[in-house]
Short mmCIF file of C-alpha atoms in Angstrom, two decimals:
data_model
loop_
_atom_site.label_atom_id
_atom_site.label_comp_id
_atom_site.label_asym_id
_atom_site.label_seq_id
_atom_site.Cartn_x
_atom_site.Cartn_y
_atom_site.Cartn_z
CA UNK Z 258 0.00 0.00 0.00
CA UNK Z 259 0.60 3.91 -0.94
CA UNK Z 260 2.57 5.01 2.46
CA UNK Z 261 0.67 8.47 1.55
CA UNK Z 262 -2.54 6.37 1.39
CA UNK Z 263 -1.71 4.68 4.67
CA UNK Z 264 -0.67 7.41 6.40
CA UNK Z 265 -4.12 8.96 5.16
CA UNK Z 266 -5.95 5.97 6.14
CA UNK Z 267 -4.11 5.87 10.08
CA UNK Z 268 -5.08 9.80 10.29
CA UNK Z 269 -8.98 9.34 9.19
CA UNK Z 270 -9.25 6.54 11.95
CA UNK Z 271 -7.29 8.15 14.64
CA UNK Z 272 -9.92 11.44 13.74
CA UNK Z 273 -12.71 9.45 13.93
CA UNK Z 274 -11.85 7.77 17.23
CA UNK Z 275 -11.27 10.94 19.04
CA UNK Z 276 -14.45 12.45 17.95
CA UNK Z 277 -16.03 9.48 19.12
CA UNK Z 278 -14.37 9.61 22.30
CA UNK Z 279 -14.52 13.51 23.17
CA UNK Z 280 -18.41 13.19 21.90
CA UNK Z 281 -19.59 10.47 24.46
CA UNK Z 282 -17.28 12.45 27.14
CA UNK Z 283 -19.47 15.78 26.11
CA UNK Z 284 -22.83 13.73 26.66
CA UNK Z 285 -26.06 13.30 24.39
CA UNK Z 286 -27.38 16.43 25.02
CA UNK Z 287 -24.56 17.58 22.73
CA UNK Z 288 -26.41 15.60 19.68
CA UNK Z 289 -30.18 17.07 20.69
CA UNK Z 290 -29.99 20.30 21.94
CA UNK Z 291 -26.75 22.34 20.84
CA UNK Z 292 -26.15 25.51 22.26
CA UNK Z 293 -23.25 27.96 21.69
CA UNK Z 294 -20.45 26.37 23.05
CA UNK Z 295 -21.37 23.22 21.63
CA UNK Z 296 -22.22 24.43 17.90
CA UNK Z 297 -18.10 26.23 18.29
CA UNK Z 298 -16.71 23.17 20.07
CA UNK Z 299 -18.33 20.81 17.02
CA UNK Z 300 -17.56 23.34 14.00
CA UNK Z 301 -13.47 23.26 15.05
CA UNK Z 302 -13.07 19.91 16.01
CA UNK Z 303 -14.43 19.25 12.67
CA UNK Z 304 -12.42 21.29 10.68
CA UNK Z 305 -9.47 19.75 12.56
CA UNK Z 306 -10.65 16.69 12.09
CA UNK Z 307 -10.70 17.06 8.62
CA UNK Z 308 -6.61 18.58 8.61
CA UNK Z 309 -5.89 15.22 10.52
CA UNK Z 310 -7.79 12.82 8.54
CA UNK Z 311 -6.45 14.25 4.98
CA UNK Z 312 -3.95 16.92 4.61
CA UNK Z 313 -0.82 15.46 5.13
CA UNK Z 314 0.99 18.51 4.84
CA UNK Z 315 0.48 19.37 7.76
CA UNK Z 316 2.49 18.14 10.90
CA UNK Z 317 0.40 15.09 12.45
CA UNK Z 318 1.29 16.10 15.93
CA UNK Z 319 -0.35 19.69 15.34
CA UNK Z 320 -3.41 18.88 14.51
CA UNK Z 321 -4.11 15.52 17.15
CA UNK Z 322 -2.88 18.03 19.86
CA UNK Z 323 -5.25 20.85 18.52
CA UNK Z 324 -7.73 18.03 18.25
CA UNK Z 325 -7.69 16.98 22.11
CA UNK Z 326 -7.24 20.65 23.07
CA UNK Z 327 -10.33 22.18 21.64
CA UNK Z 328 -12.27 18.63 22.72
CA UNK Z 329 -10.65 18.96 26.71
CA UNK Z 330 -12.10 23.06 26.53
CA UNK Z 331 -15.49 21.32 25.14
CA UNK Z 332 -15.91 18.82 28.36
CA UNK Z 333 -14.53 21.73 31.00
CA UNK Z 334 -16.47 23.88 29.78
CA UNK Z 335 -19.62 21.41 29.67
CA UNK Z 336 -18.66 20.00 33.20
CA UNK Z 337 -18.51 23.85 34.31
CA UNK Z 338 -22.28 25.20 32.93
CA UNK Z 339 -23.25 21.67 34.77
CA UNK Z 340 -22.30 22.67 38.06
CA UNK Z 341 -22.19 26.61 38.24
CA UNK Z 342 -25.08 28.30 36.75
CA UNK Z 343 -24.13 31.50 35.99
CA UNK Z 344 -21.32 30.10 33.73
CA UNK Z 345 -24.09 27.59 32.18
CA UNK Z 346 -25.87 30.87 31.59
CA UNK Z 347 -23.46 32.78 30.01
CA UNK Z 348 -21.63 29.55 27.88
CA UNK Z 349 -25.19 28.62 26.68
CA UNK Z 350 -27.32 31.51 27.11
CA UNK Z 351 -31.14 31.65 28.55
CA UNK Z 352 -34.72 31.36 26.93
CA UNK Z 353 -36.51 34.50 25.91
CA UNK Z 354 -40.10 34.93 25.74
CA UNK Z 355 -41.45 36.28 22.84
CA UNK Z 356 -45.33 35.68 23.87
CA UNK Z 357 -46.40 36.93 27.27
CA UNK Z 358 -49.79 36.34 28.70
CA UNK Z 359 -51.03 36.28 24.73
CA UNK Z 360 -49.13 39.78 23.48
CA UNK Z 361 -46.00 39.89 21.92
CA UNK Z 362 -42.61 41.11 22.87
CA UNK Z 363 -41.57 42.87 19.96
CA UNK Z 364 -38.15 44.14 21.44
CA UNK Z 365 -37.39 40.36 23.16
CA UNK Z 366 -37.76 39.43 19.46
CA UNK Z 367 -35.64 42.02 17.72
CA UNK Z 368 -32.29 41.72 19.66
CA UNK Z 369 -32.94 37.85 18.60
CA UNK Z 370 -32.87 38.87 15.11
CA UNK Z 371 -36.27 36.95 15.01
CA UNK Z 372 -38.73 38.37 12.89
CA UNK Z 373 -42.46 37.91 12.47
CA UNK Z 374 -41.93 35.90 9.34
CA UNK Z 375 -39.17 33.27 11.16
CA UNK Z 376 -42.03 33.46 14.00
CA UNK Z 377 -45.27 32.26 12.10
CA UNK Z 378 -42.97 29.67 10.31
CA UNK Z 379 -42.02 28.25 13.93
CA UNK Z 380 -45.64 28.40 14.94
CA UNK Z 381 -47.04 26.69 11.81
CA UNK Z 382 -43.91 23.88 12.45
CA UNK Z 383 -46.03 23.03 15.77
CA UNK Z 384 -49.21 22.91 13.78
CA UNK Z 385 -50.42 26.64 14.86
CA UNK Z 386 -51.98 28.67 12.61
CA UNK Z 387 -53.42 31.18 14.31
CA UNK Z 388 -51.48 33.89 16.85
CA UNK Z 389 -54.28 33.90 18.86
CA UNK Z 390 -54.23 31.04 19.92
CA UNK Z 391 -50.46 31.19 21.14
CA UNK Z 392 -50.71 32.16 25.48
CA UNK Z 393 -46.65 31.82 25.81
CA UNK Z 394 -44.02 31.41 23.44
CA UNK Z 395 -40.24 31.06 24.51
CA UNK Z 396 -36.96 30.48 22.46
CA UNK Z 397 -34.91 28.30 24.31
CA UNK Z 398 -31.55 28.29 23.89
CA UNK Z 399 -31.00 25.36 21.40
CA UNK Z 400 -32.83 28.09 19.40
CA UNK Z 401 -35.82 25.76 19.08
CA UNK Z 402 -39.69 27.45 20.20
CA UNK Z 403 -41.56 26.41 22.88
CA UNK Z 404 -45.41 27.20 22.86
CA UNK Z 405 -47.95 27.32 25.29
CA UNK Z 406 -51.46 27.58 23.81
CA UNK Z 407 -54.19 29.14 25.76
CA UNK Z 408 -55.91 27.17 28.51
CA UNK Z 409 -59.16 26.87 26.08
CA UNK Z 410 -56.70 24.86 23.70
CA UNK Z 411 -55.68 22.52 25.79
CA UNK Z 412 -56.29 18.47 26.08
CA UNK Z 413 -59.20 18.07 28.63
CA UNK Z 414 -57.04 16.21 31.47
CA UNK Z 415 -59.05 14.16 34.44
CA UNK Z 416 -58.46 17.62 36.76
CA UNK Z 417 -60.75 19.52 34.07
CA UNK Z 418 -63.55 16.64 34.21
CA UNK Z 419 -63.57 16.14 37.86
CA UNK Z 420 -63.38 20.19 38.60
CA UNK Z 421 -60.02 20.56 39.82
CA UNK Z 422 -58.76 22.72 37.78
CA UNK Z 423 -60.01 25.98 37.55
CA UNK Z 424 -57.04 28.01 37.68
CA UNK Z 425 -55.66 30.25 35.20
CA UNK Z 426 -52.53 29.10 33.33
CA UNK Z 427 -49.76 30.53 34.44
CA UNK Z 428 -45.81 30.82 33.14
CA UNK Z 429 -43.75 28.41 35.30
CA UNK Z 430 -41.50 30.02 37.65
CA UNK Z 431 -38.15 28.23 38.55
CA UNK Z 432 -37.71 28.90 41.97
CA UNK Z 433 -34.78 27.09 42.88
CA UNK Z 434 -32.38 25.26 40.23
CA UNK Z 435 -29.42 22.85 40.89
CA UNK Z 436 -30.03 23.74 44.67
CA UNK Z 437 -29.36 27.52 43.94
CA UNK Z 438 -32.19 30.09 44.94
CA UNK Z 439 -32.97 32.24 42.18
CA UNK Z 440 -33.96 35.06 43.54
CA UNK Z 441 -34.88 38.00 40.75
CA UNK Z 442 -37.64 35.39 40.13
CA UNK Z 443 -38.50 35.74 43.59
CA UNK Z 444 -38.63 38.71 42.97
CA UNK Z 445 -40.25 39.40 40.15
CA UNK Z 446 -43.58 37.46 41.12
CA UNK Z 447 -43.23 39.23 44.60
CA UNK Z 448 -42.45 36.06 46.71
CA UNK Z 449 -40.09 35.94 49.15
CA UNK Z 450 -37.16 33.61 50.55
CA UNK Z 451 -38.79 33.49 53.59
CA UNK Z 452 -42.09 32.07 51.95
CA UNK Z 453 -39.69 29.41 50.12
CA UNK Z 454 -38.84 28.43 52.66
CA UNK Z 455 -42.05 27.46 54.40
CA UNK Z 456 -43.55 26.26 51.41
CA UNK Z 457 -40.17 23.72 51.61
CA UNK Z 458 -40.87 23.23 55.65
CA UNK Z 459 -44.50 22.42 54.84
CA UNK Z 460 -42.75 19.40 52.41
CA UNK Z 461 -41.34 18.40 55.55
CA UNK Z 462 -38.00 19.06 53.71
CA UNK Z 463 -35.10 21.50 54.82
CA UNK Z 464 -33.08 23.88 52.45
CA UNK Z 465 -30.16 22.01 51.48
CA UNK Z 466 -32.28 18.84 50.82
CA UNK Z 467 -34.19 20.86 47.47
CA UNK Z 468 -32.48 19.89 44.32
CA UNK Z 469 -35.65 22.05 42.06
CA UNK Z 470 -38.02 23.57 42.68
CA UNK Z 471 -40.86 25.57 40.10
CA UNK Z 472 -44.34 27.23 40.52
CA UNK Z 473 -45.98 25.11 37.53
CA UNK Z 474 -48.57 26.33 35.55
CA UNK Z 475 -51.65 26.37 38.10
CA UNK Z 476 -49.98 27.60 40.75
CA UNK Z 477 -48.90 24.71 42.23
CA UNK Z 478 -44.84 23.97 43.71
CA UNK Z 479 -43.03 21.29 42.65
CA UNK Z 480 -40.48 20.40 44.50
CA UNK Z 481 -37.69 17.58 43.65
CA UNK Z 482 -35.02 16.52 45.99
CA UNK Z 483 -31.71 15.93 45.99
CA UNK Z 484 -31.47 11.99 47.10
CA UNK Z 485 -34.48 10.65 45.82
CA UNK Z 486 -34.09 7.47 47.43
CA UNK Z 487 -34.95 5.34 45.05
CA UNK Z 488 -33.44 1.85 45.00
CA UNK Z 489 -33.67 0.05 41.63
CA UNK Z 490 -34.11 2.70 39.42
CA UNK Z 491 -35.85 1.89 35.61
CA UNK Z 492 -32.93 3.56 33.70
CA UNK Z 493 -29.31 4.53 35.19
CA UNK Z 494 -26.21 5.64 33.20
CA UNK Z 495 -22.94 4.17 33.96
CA UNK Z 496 -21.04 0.85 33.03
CA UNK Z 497 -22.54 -2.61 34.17
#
């Protein structure tokens, strides 16, 4: 064989391998919902990839350690926006609502450079055809559309039939994330830390034991906890 062609052939696999390596070490939510840092972290190590696998110009060495580099600052800077929000904010960015309460938020939409067009076309991708109908809307930051139609709209659930549910919907309202208060959302729907805080007492739960918390869409606090205690569980990651 070719020693070019071989050496091309060693350089593709070797590529391929690290990809699929630095990949599984980034996670799946890498493949289904790709935010900034993933969308730069894939675009480089794929032109990299590409100098490894078939330009043999250029110094073999170079390239595998540019390879490893830019995968090493993808997993830090995944394992980072995992474990300190603000980071997780600022690496991947947060939703913004575009539909409040039924009216839209022309300025949220501008400095997204969405337009009304780019809007009906999202809506009409989720089978809506008409605005009115549309209670929330919020682009997340995978840049995909969430939609909340209006409460009239909905699939009748047991709670409707049986007359528990006469509530207004509501936006959710994440209270506490990752075990971290968030508190301009506190204060923004004029709750307090102290009222957290028995609403978390009345769980018969203390502070430190809250892994989320949200106000969901009736009203209504759900609260998940940090051990969940649960013995054989249907799905866990990890090697057998």
């Amino acid at each position: 064989m070719d020693s070019e062609l071989l050496q091309v052939l060693i350089r593709a696999i070797t590529a391929y391998l690290i990809l699929l390596f630095v990949n599984t070490m980034l996670g799946k939510q890498t493949l289904s919902q790709m935010s900034n840092h993933d969308f730069i972290t894939a675009v480089m190590m794929g032109a990299i990839s590409a100098n490894l696998a078939f330009d043999t110009e250029i110094n073999y060495i170079y390239t595998l350690t540019a390879l490893l580099v830019v995968g090493m600052i993808g997993y830090l800077t995944a394992t980072l926006s995992l474990r300190i929000r603000n980071i997780r904010k600022w690496v991947s960015g947060s939703p913004t609502v575009f539909v409040e309460g039924g009216k839209i938020l022309e300025e949220n939409m501008r400095k997204q450079k969405y337009n009304m067009d780019s809007f009906n076309q999202a809506l009409r991708e989720k089978s809506i055809f008409d605005i009115e109908q549309v209670d929330y809307a919020v682009l997340e930051p995978d840049g995909h559309l969430s939609v909340l139609v209006k409460e009239h709209l909905l699939p009748v659930t047991k709670g409707d039939l049986f007359g528990k549910s006469s509530e207004k919907n509501r936006f959710p309202v994440e209270l506490i994330i990752d075990g971290e208060v968030i508190e301009n959302n506190l204060k923004e729907n004029k709750l307090t830390e102290e009222w957290l805080l028995k609403q978390i007492h009345d769980h018969n739960l203390s502070r430190s034991e809250v892994f989320y918390a949200v106000l969901g869409t009736k009203g209504q606090l759900y609260i998940d906890v940090k051990n969940d205690h649960i013995i054989s569980p249907v799905d866990k990651e990890g090697n057998e």
